[in-house]
mmCIF file of C-alpha atoms (C1' of nucleotides) in Angstrom:
data_model
loop_
_atom_site.group_PDB
_atom_site.id
_atom_site.type_symbol
_atom_site.label_atom_id
_atom_site.label_comp_id
_atom_site.label_asym_id
_atom_site.label_seq_id
_atom_site.Cartn_x
_atom_site.Cartn_y
_atom_site.Cartn_z
ATOM 1 C CA MET A 1 2.408 -3.737 2.177
ATOM 2 C CA PRO A 2 0.024 -1.793 4.333
ATOM 3 C CA GLU A 3 -3.428 -1.567 2.804
ATOM 4 C CA LEU A 4 -6.690 -0.760 4.571
ATOM 5 C CA PRO A 5 -6.676 -3.755 6.969
ATOM 6 C CA GLU A 6 -3.077 -3.220 8.030
ATOM 7 C CA VAL A 7 -3.520 0.527 8.515
ATOM 8 C CA GLU A 8 -6.736 -0.058 10.449
ATOM 9 C CA THR A 9 -4.980 -2.599 12.691
ATOM 10 C CA ILE A 10 -2.275 -0.066 13.487
ATOM 11 C CA ARG A 11 -4.844 2.688 14.034
ATOM 12 C CA ARG A 12 -6.746 0.624 16.580
ATOM 13 C CA GLU A 13 -3.524 -0.268 18.338
ATOM 14 C CA ILE A 14 -1.971 3.182 18.608
ATOM 15 C CA ALA A 15 -5.149 5.226 19.171
ATOM 16 C CA PRO A 16 -5.389 4.535 22.930
ATOM 17 C CA PHE A 17 -1.665 5.224 23.279
ATOM 18 C CA VAL A 18 -1.472 8.580 21.523
ATOM 19 C CA LYS A 19 -4.892 10.050 22.275
ATOM 20 C CA GLY A 20 -4.562 13.006 24.612
ATOM 21 C CA LYS A 21 -0.777 13.017 24.479
ATOM 22 C CA ILE A 22 1.114 16.235 23.854
ATOM 23 C CA ILE A 23 3.924 16.161 21.316
ATOM 24 C CA SER A 24 7.069 17.646 22.778
ATOM 25 C CA GLY A 25 9.345 17.177 19.784
ATOM 26 C CA LEU A 26 10.810 15.026 17.032
ATOM 27 C CA GLU A 27 14.020 13.066 16.735
ATOM 28 C CA ILE A 28 14.839 12.966 13.031
ATOM 29 C CA LYS A 29 17.332 10.313 12.034
ATOM 30 C CA ASP A 30 16.554 10.609 8.329
ATOM 31 C CA PRO A 31 14.309 13.400 7.007
ATOM 32 C CA ARG A 32 13.487 11.861 3.642
ATOM 33 C CA ASN A 33 9.991 10.672 4.586
ATOM 34 C CA ILE A 34 8.974 14.202 5.551
ATOM 35 C CA LYS A 35 7.214 15.719 2.553
ATOM 36 C CA GLY A 36 5.906 19.171 1.716
ATOM 37 C CA ILE A 37 7.408 20.830 4.785
ATOM 38 C CA SER A 38 10.909 21.234 6.167
ATOM 39 C CA PRO A 39 11.782 19.017 9.138
ATOM 40 C CA ALA A 40 12.407 22.092 11.264
ATOM 41 C CA LEU A 41 9.027 23.611 10.441
ATOM 42 C CA LEU A 42 7.280 20.269 10.974
ATOM 43 C CA GLU A 43 8.699 20.074 14.466
ATOM 44 C CA LYS A 44 7.689 23.659 15.147
ATOM 45 C CA LYS A 45 4.153 22.929 13.905
ATOM 46 C CA LEU A 46 3.830 19.814 16.082
ATOM 47 C CA ALA A 47 5.542 20.867 19.292
ATOM 48 C CA GLY A 48 3.095 21.571 22.093
ATOM 49 C CA LYS A 49 0.097 20.180 20.181
ATOM 50 C CA LYS A 50 -2.243 17.646 21.711
ATOM 51 C CA ILE A 51 -3.267 14.592 19.665
ATOM 52 C CA LEU A 52 -7.038 14.356 19.681
ATOM 53 C CA GLY A 53 -7.235 10.888 18.150
ATOM 54 C CA VAL A 54 -6.308 8.795 15.116
ATOM 55 C CA ASP A 55 -8.495 8.579 12.030
ATOM 56 C CA ARG A 56 -7.955 6.293 9.075
ATOM 57 C CA ARG A 57 -8.760 7.556 5.614
ATOM 58 C CA ALA A 58 -8.088 4.763 3.135
ATOM 59 C CA LYS A 59 -4.410 3.944 3.743
ATOM 60 C CA TYR A 60 -3.652 7.232 5.498
ATOM 61 C CA LEU A 61 -3.480 7.793 9.225
ATOM 62 C CA VAL A 62 -4.674 11.264 10.189
ATOM 63 C CA PHE A 63 -3.931 12.707 13.611
ATOM 64 C CA PRO A 64 -6.106 15.754 14.349
ATOM 65 C CA LEU A 65 -4.292 18.127 16.669
ATOM 66 C CA SER A 66 -5.333 20.718 19.222
ATOM 67 C CA PRO A 67 -5.501 23.633 19.081
ATOM 68 C CA ALA A 68 -5.110 23.195 15.297
ATOM 69 C CA GLY A 69 -3.461 21.156 12.555
ATOM 70 C CA PHE A 70 -3.323 17.623 11.203
ATOM 71 C CA LEU A 71 -0.420 15.205 11.149
ATOM 72 C CA VAL A 72 -0.792 12.769 8.221
ATOM 73 C CA VAL A 73 1.172 9.544 7.885
ATOM 74 C CA HIS A 74 1.180 7.184 4.901
ATOM 75 C CA LEU A 75 3.156 3.972 5.340
ATOM 76 C CA GLY A 76 3.893 3.387 1.673
ATOM 77 C CA MET A 77 5.195 -0.143 1.275
ATOM 78 C CA THR A 78 7.501 -0.730 4.206
ATOM 79 C CA GLY A 79 6.543 2.044 6.614
ATOM 80 C CA ARG A 80 5.890 1.150 10.245
ATOM 81 C CA LEU A 81 4.580 2.935 13.313
ATOM 82 C CA LEU A 82 6.071 1.203 16.307
ATOM 83 C CA PHE A 83 6.164 1.268 20.106
ATOM 84 C CA ALA A 84 9.848 0.277 19.940
ATOM 85 C CA PRO A 85 12.450 1.238 17.323
ATOM 86 C CA ASP A 86 13.652 -1.158 14.615
ATOM 87 C CA PRO A 87 16.723 -1.012 12.335
ATOM 88 C CA TYR A 88 14.917 1.156 9.781
ATOM 89 C CA LEU A 89 14.014 3.965 12.175
ATOM 90 C CA LYS A 90 13.590 7.336 10.487
ATOM 91 C CA VAL A 91 11.595 9.643 12.776
ATOM 92 C CA THR A 92 10.705 9.454 16.466
ATOM 93 C CA PHE A 93 7.697 11.299 17.856
ATOM 94 C CA VAL A 94 8.435 12.288 21.449
ATOM 95 C CA PHE A 95 5.598 13.015 23.842
ATOM 96 C CA LYS A 96 5.458 15.066 26.999
ATOM 97 C CA GLY A 97 6.458 12.698 29.766
ATOM 98 C CA GLY A 98 9.022 10.968 27.560
ATOM 99 C CA GLU A 99 6.996 8.279 25.807
ATOM 100 C CA LYS A 100 7.736 7.783 22.121
ATOM 101 C CA LEU A 101 6.214 6.508 18.887
ATOM 102 C CA TYR A 102 8.620 5.400 16.171
ATOM 103 C CA PHE A 103 8.272 5.705 12.399
ATOM 104 C CA SER A 104 10.479 3.343 10.415
ATOM 105 C CA ASP A 105 10.604 2.769 6.680
ATOM 106 C CA ALA A 106 13.181 0.649 4.868
ATOM 107 C CA ARG A 107 12.253 1.725 1.337
ATOM 108 C CA LEU A 108 11.303 5.335 1.981
ATOM 109 C CA PHE A 109 7.966 5.208 0.176
ATOM 110 C CA GLY A 110 6.131 6.335 3.290
ATOM 111 C CA LYS A 111 5.215 9.967 3.845
ATOM 112 C CA ILE A 112 4.890 12.208 6.873
ATOM 113 C CA ARG A 113 2.983 15.421 6.206
ATOM 114 C CA TYR A 114 1.423 18.281 8.078
ATOM 115 C CA PHE A 115 -1.650 20.346 7.197
ATOM 116 C CA ASP A 116 -3.005 23.424 8.950
ATOM 117 C CA ALA A 117 -6.519 22.570 7.753
ATOM 118 C CA ASP A 118 -8.331 19.299 7.090
ATOM 119 C CA PRO A 119 -6.072 17.445 4.625
ATOM 120 C CA PRO A 120 -7.335 17.240 1.033
ATOM 121 C CA LEU A 121 -6.486 13.632 0.189
ATOM 122 C CA ASP A 122 -8.576 13.319 -2.976
ATOM 123 C CA LEU A 123 -9.912 9.858 -2.228
ATOM 124 C CA GLY A 124 -12.873 7.888 -3.484
ATOM 125 C CA PRO A 125 -15.389 6.259 -1.121
ATOM 126 C CA GLU A 126 -14.286 4.150 1.812
ATOM 127 C CA PRO A 127 -15.242 0.503 1.285
ATOM 128 C CA PHE A 128 -17.120 0.330 4.589
ATOM 129 C CA SER A 129 -18.974 3.625 4.120
ATOM 130 C CA LYS A 130 -22.651 3.728 3.266
ATOM 131 C CA GLU A 131 -21.791 5.469 -0.005
ATOM 132 C CA PHE A 132 -20.091 2.329 -1.273
ATOM 133 C CA THR A 133 -23.122 0.410 -2.509
ATOM 134 C CA ALA A 134 -23.085 -2.236 -5.220
ATOM 135 C CA GLN A 135 -25.145 0.083 -7.396
ATOM 136 C CA LYS A 136 -22.798 3.053 -7.115
ATOM 137 C CA PHE A 137 -19.820 0.756 -7.564
ATOM 138 C CA GLY A 138 -21.410 -0.486 -10.795
ATOM 139 C CA GLU A 139 -21.997 3.059 -11.996
ATOM 140 C CA MET A 140 -18.354 3.912 -11.425
ATOM 141 C CA LEU A 141 -17.145 0.772 -13.172
ATOM 142 C CA ALA A 142 -19.369 1.472 -16.171
ATOM 143 C CA LYS A 143 -17.315 4.607 -16.848
ATOM 144 C CA LYS A 144 -13.985 2.791 -16.864
ATOM 145 C CA LYS A 145 -12.562 1.105 -19.922
ATOM 146 C CA THR A 146 -9.410 -0.207 -18.255
ATOM 147 C CA SER A 147 -8.966 -3.534 -16.528
ATOM 148 C CA ILE A 148 -10.975 -4.163 -13.391
ATOM 149 C CA LYS A 149 -7.760 -4.865 -11.495
ATOM 150 C CA LEU A 150 -6.367 -1.395 -12.200
ATOM 151 C CA VAL A 151 -9.680 0.209 -11.333
ATOM 152 C CA LEU A 152 -9.644 -1.492 -7.923
ATOM 153 C CA LEU A 153 -6.206 0.015 -7.286
ATOM 154 C CA ASP A 154 -7.376 3.512 -8.259
ATOM 155 C CA GLN A 155 -7.803 5.298 -4.925
ATOM 156 C CA LYS A 156 -10.100 7.878 -6.499
ATOM 157 C CA ILE A 157 -12.623 5.178 -7.440
ATOM 158 C CA LEU A 158 -12.460 3.119 -4.272
ATOM 159 C CA SER A 159 -10.017 3.916 -1.505
ATOM 160 C CA GLY A 160 -8.045 1.571 0.695
ATOM 161 C CA VAL A 161 -7.646 -1.480 -1.539
ATOM 162 C CA GLY A 162 -4.104 -2.317 -2.661
ATOM 163 C CA ASN A 163 -2.506 -5.053 -4.675
ATOM 164 C CA ILE A 164 -2.975 -7.980 -2.299
ATOM 165 C CA TYR A 165 -6.681 -7.451 -1.633
ATOM 166 C CA ALA A 166 -7.457 -6.516 -5.247
ATOM 167 C CA ASN A 167 -6.090 -9.884 -6.345
ATOM 168 C CA GLU A 168 -7.884 -11.763 -3.594
ATOM 169 C CA ALA A 169 -11.231 -10.028 -4.130
ATOM 170 C CA LEU A 170 -11.163 -10.794 -7.850
ATOM 171 C CA PHE A 171 -10.464 -14.449 -7.138
ATOM 172 C CA ARG A 172 -13.345 -14.629 -4.692
ATOM 173 C CA ALA A 173 -15.648 -12.991 -7.230
ATOM 174 C CA GLY A 174 -14.473 -15.330 -10.002
ATOM 175 C CA ILE A 175 -13.464 -12.446 -12.265
ATOM 176 C CA LEU A 176 -10.278 -12.294 -14.351
ATOM 177 C CA PRO A 177 -8.105 -9.262 -13.475
ATOM 178 C CA LYS A 178 -7.746 -8.154 -17.106
ATOM 179 C CA ARG A 179 -11.478 -7.954 -17.760
ATOM 180 C CA ARG A 180 -12.622 -4.467 -18.772
ATOM 181 C CA ALA A 181 -14.354 -2.765 -15.847
ATOM 182 C CA ASP A 182 -17.246 -1.572 -18.032
ATOM 183 C CA ASP A 183 -17.787 -5.114 -19.257
ATOM 184 C CA LEU A 184 -18.807 -6.653 -15.930
ATOM 185 C CA SER A 185 -22.377 -7.882 -15.594
ATOM 186 C CA GLU A 186 -24.635 -6.675 -12.795
ATOM 187 C CA THR A 187 -24.217 -10.052 -11.107
ATOM 188 C CA GLU A 188 -20.438 -9.814 -11.321
ATOM 189 C CA VAL A 189 -20.441 -6.291 -9.900
ATOM 190 C CA LYS A 190 -22.504 -7.485 -6.933
ATOM 191 C CA LYS A 191 -20.202 -10.448 -6.361
ATOM 192 C CA LEU A 192 -17.139 -8.243 -6.536
ATOM 193 C CA HIS A 193 -18.639 -5.656 -4.205
ATOM 194 C CA LYS A 194 -19.317 -8.359 -1.633
ATOM 195 C CA ALA A 195 -15.908 -9.977 -2.181
ATOM 196 C CA ILE A 196 -14.118 -6.686 -1.491
ATOM 197 C CA LEU A 197 -15.987 -6.125 1.753
ATOM 198 C CA ASP A 198 -15.587 -9.750 2.845
ATOM 199 C CA VAL A 199 -11.866 -9.943 2.185
ATOM 200 C CA LEU A 200 -11.155 -6.614 3.907
ATOM 201 C CA GLU A 201 -13.251 -7.574 6.917
ATOM 202 C CA GLU A 202 -11.544 -10.957 7.272
ATOM 203 C CA ALA A 203 -8.125 -9.372 6.862
ATOM 204 C CA ILE A 204 -8.852 -6.851 9.633
ATOM 205 C CA GLU A 205 -9.966 -9.753 11.812
ATOM 206 C CA LYS A 206 -6.635 -11.483 11.113
ATOM 207 C CA ARG A 207 -4.717 -8.246 11.835
ATOM 208 C CA GLY A 208 -3.473 -7.877 8.263
ATOM 209 C CA THR A 209 -1.216 -9.708 5.843
ATOM 210 C CA SER A 210 2.444 -10.104 6.792
ATOM 211 C CA ASP A 211 3.575 -11.426 3.438
ATOM 212 C CA SER A 212 6.810 -9.473 3.613
ATOM 213 C CA TRP A 213 7.315 -6.334 5.666
ATOM 214 C CA TYR A 214 4.160 -5.614 7.551
ATOM 215 C CA VAL A 215 4.059 -5.754 11.332
ATOM 216 C CA ASP A 216 1.729 -3.981 13.738
ATOM 217 C CA ALA A 217 2.790 -1.301 16.230
ATOM 218 C CA SER A 218 3.971 -3.974 18.677
ATOM 219 C CA GLY A 219 6.116 -5.563 15.960
ATOM 220 C CA LYS A 220 3.794 -8.575 15.626
ATOM 221 C CA LYS A 221 2.853 -10.129 12.303
ATOM 222 C CA GLY A 222 -0.699 -10.467 11.068
ATOM 223 C CA SER A 223 -1.984 -13.822 9.871
ATOM 224 C CA PHE A 224 -4.016 -13.187 6.729
ATOM 225 C CA GLN A 225 -1.087 -14.396 4.596
ATOM 226 C CA GLU A 226 -2.216 -17.879 5.628
ATOM 227 C CA ARG A 227 -5.553 -17.175 3.916
ATOM 228 C CA LEU A 228 -4.215 -15.862 0.611
ATOM 229 C CA GLN A 229 -5.634 -17.825 -2.288
ATOM 230 C CA VAL A 230 -3.827 -16.295 -5.258
ATOM 231 C CA TYR A 231 -1.462 -13.483 -4.228
ATOM 232 C CA GLY A 232 2.158 -14.641 -4.396
ATOM 233 C CA ARG A 233 1.124 -18.191 -5.371
ATOM 234 C CA LYS A 234 2.427 -18.315 -8.957
ATOM 235 C CA GLY A 235 2.674 -21.904 -10.154
ATOM 236 C CA GLU A 236 1.063 -23.319 -7.033
ATOM 237 C CA PRO A 237 -2.207 -25.245 -7.370
ATOM 238 C CA CYS A 238 -5.487 -23.374 -6.984
ATOM 239 C CA PHE A 239 -7.096 -24.437 -3.700
ATOM 240 C CA LYS A 240 -10.427 -24.924 -5.508
ATOM 241 C CA CYS A 241 -9.505 -26.646 -8.780
ATOM 242 C CA LYS A 242 -5.764 -27.500 -8.571
ATOM 243 C CA THR A 243 -4.974 -25.497 -11.734
ATOM 244 C CA PRO A 244 -1.642 -23.658 -11.316
ATOM 245 C CA ILE A 245 -2.063 -20.003 -10.332
ATOM 246 C CA GLU A 246 -0.815 -17.661 -13.040
ATOM 247 C CA ARG A 247 1.023 -14.372 -12.704
ATOM 248 C CA ILE A 248 0.839 -11.528 -15.198
ATOM 249 C CA SER A 249 1.834 -7.891 -14.972
ATOM 250 C CA LEU A 250 -0.937 -5.284 -15.026
ATOM 251 C CA GLY A 251 0.021 -1.668 -14.547
ATOM 252 C CA GLN A 252 3.512 -2.887 -13.652
ATOM 253 C CA ARG A 253 2.151 -4.840 -10.690
ATOM 254 C CA GLY A 254 2.156 -8.500 -9.949
ATOM 255 C CA THR A 255 -1.292 -9.854 -10.779
ATOM 256 C CA TYR A 256 -2.276 -13.366 -9.718
ATOM 257 C CA PHE A 257 -5.296 -15.400 -10.763
ATOM 258 C CA CYS A 258 -6.671 -18.862 -11.395
ATOM 259 C CA PRO A 259 -7.244 -19.212 -15.154
ATOM 260 C CA LYS A 260 -10.004 -21.765 -14.546
ATOM 261 C CA CYS A 261 -11.946 -20.350 -11.579
ATOM 262 C CA GLN A 262 -11.881 -16.758 -12.842
ATOM 263 C CA LYS A 263 -13.770 -15.824 -16.022
ATOM 264 C "C1'" DA B 1 -9.719 14.141 -20.424
ATOM 265 C "C1'" DC B 2 -8.049 9.957 -20.187
ATOM 266 C "C1'" DC B 3 -4.701 6.426 -19.907
ATOM 267 C "C1'" DT B 4 0.027 4.429 -19.491
ATOM 268 C "C1'" DA B 5 4.500 4.226 -17.817
ATOM 269 C "C1'" DA B 6 8.409 5.946 -15.400
ATOM 270 C "C1'" DA B 7 10.289 7.540 -11.094
ATOM 271 C "C1'" DC B 8 10.970 7.342 -6.381
ATOM 272 C "C1'" DC B 9 13.760 3.857 -2.992
ATOM 273 C "C1'" DT B 10 16.590 -0.123 -0.847
ATOM 274 C "C1'" DG B 11 16.440 -4.804 1.616
ATOM 275 C "C1'" DG B 12 16.145 -9.375 0.489
ATOM 276 C "C1'" DG B 13 16.301 -13.299 -2.468
ATOM 277 C "C1'" DC B 14 18.436 -15.548 -6.020
ATOM 278 C "C1'" DG B 15 21.968 -17.193 -9.352
ATOM 279 C "C1'" DC B 16 26.623 -17.688 -10.274
ATOM 280 C "C1'" DT C 1 31.227 -16.732 0.885
ATOM 281 C "C1'" DG C 2 30.335 -12.862 -1.707
ATOM 282 C "C1'" DC C 3 29.044 -10.193 -5.440
ATOM 283 C "C1'" DG C 4 25.678 -8.328 -8.611
ATOM 284 C "C1'" DC C 5 21.285 -8.439 -10.489
ATOM 285 C "C1'" DC C 6 16.434 -7.975 -10.064
ATOM 286 C "C1'" DC C 7 12.138 -7.695 -7.744
ATOM 287 C "C1'" DA C 8 8.683 -5.754 -4.447
ATOM 288 C "C1'" DG C 9 4.777 -1.639 -5.231
ATOM 289 C "C1'" DG C 10 1.623 3.134 -3.427
ATOM 290 C "C1'" DT C 11 1.601 7.335 -5.084
ATOM 291 C "C1'" DT C 12 3.129 11.165 -7.846
ATOM 292 C "C1'" DT C 13 4.621 12.973 -11.952
ATOM 293 C "C1'" DA C 14 5.487 13.082 -16.735
ATOM 294 C "C1'" DG C 15 4.364 11.897 -21.198
ATOM 295 C "C1'" DG C 16 1.344 10.198 -24.939
#
DNA sequence: ACCTAAACCTGGGCGC
DNA sequence: TGCGCCCAGGTTTAGG
């Protein structure tokens, strides 16, 4: 599923392609990913607008438009932005000159939105921003009584981390997913803070995790799935201590950990 | 205010 | 081979 590293990989790939292009229209094969605006009005709002660039805010892609407006795309779980269509094509963005960018989404959890003004996405700090310090992270965690795993998935606390990287960061920090967030020691908070940044950085370097659906805009898989240490490894031996990786459900999500390496 | 759980979706994997 | 069941989970919404 696309989390920060996957969305960032796509952003870097499509930015040079779309920047400066003028949207001439949409080809809507299935309108169900278009949210908060009718397909007809979306097309009217986009037609004739120039794309100024592509920003990433957590897992969202934001396309600022000229003379005004913002196109916002969230890939959900199986959403894709592609240079060539695939079998799950839903919406095609057509540019002046005839070039196209394709949005596909098998499970329809992705969202295409439009805002006249800067989109209010209600997100917590970006992991790579200067606001995300170990100290501030600790202050936020101290207010949360729920499990650290669920706090990492809360986009209002820290934005961009999803299920795969939450699991992996907790393994790297040696912290059990069900530990209460407000129970972590200062040392643990620092380790977790570093683990989050490290795992996201490495995953961007590897162009994301193609565990199931994710591919980049060219249709190519990432390679971070080869580096996963706990996610999806239920019953398989921990790479550090050989203890079988366990799977529990937290917040209705698959949660993987090593019962020996994580405390 | 805070937290939990259901709902949204459907392709793919699995068991029979 | 084919059918049916169940799982995957980011975000929103509803309920406690």
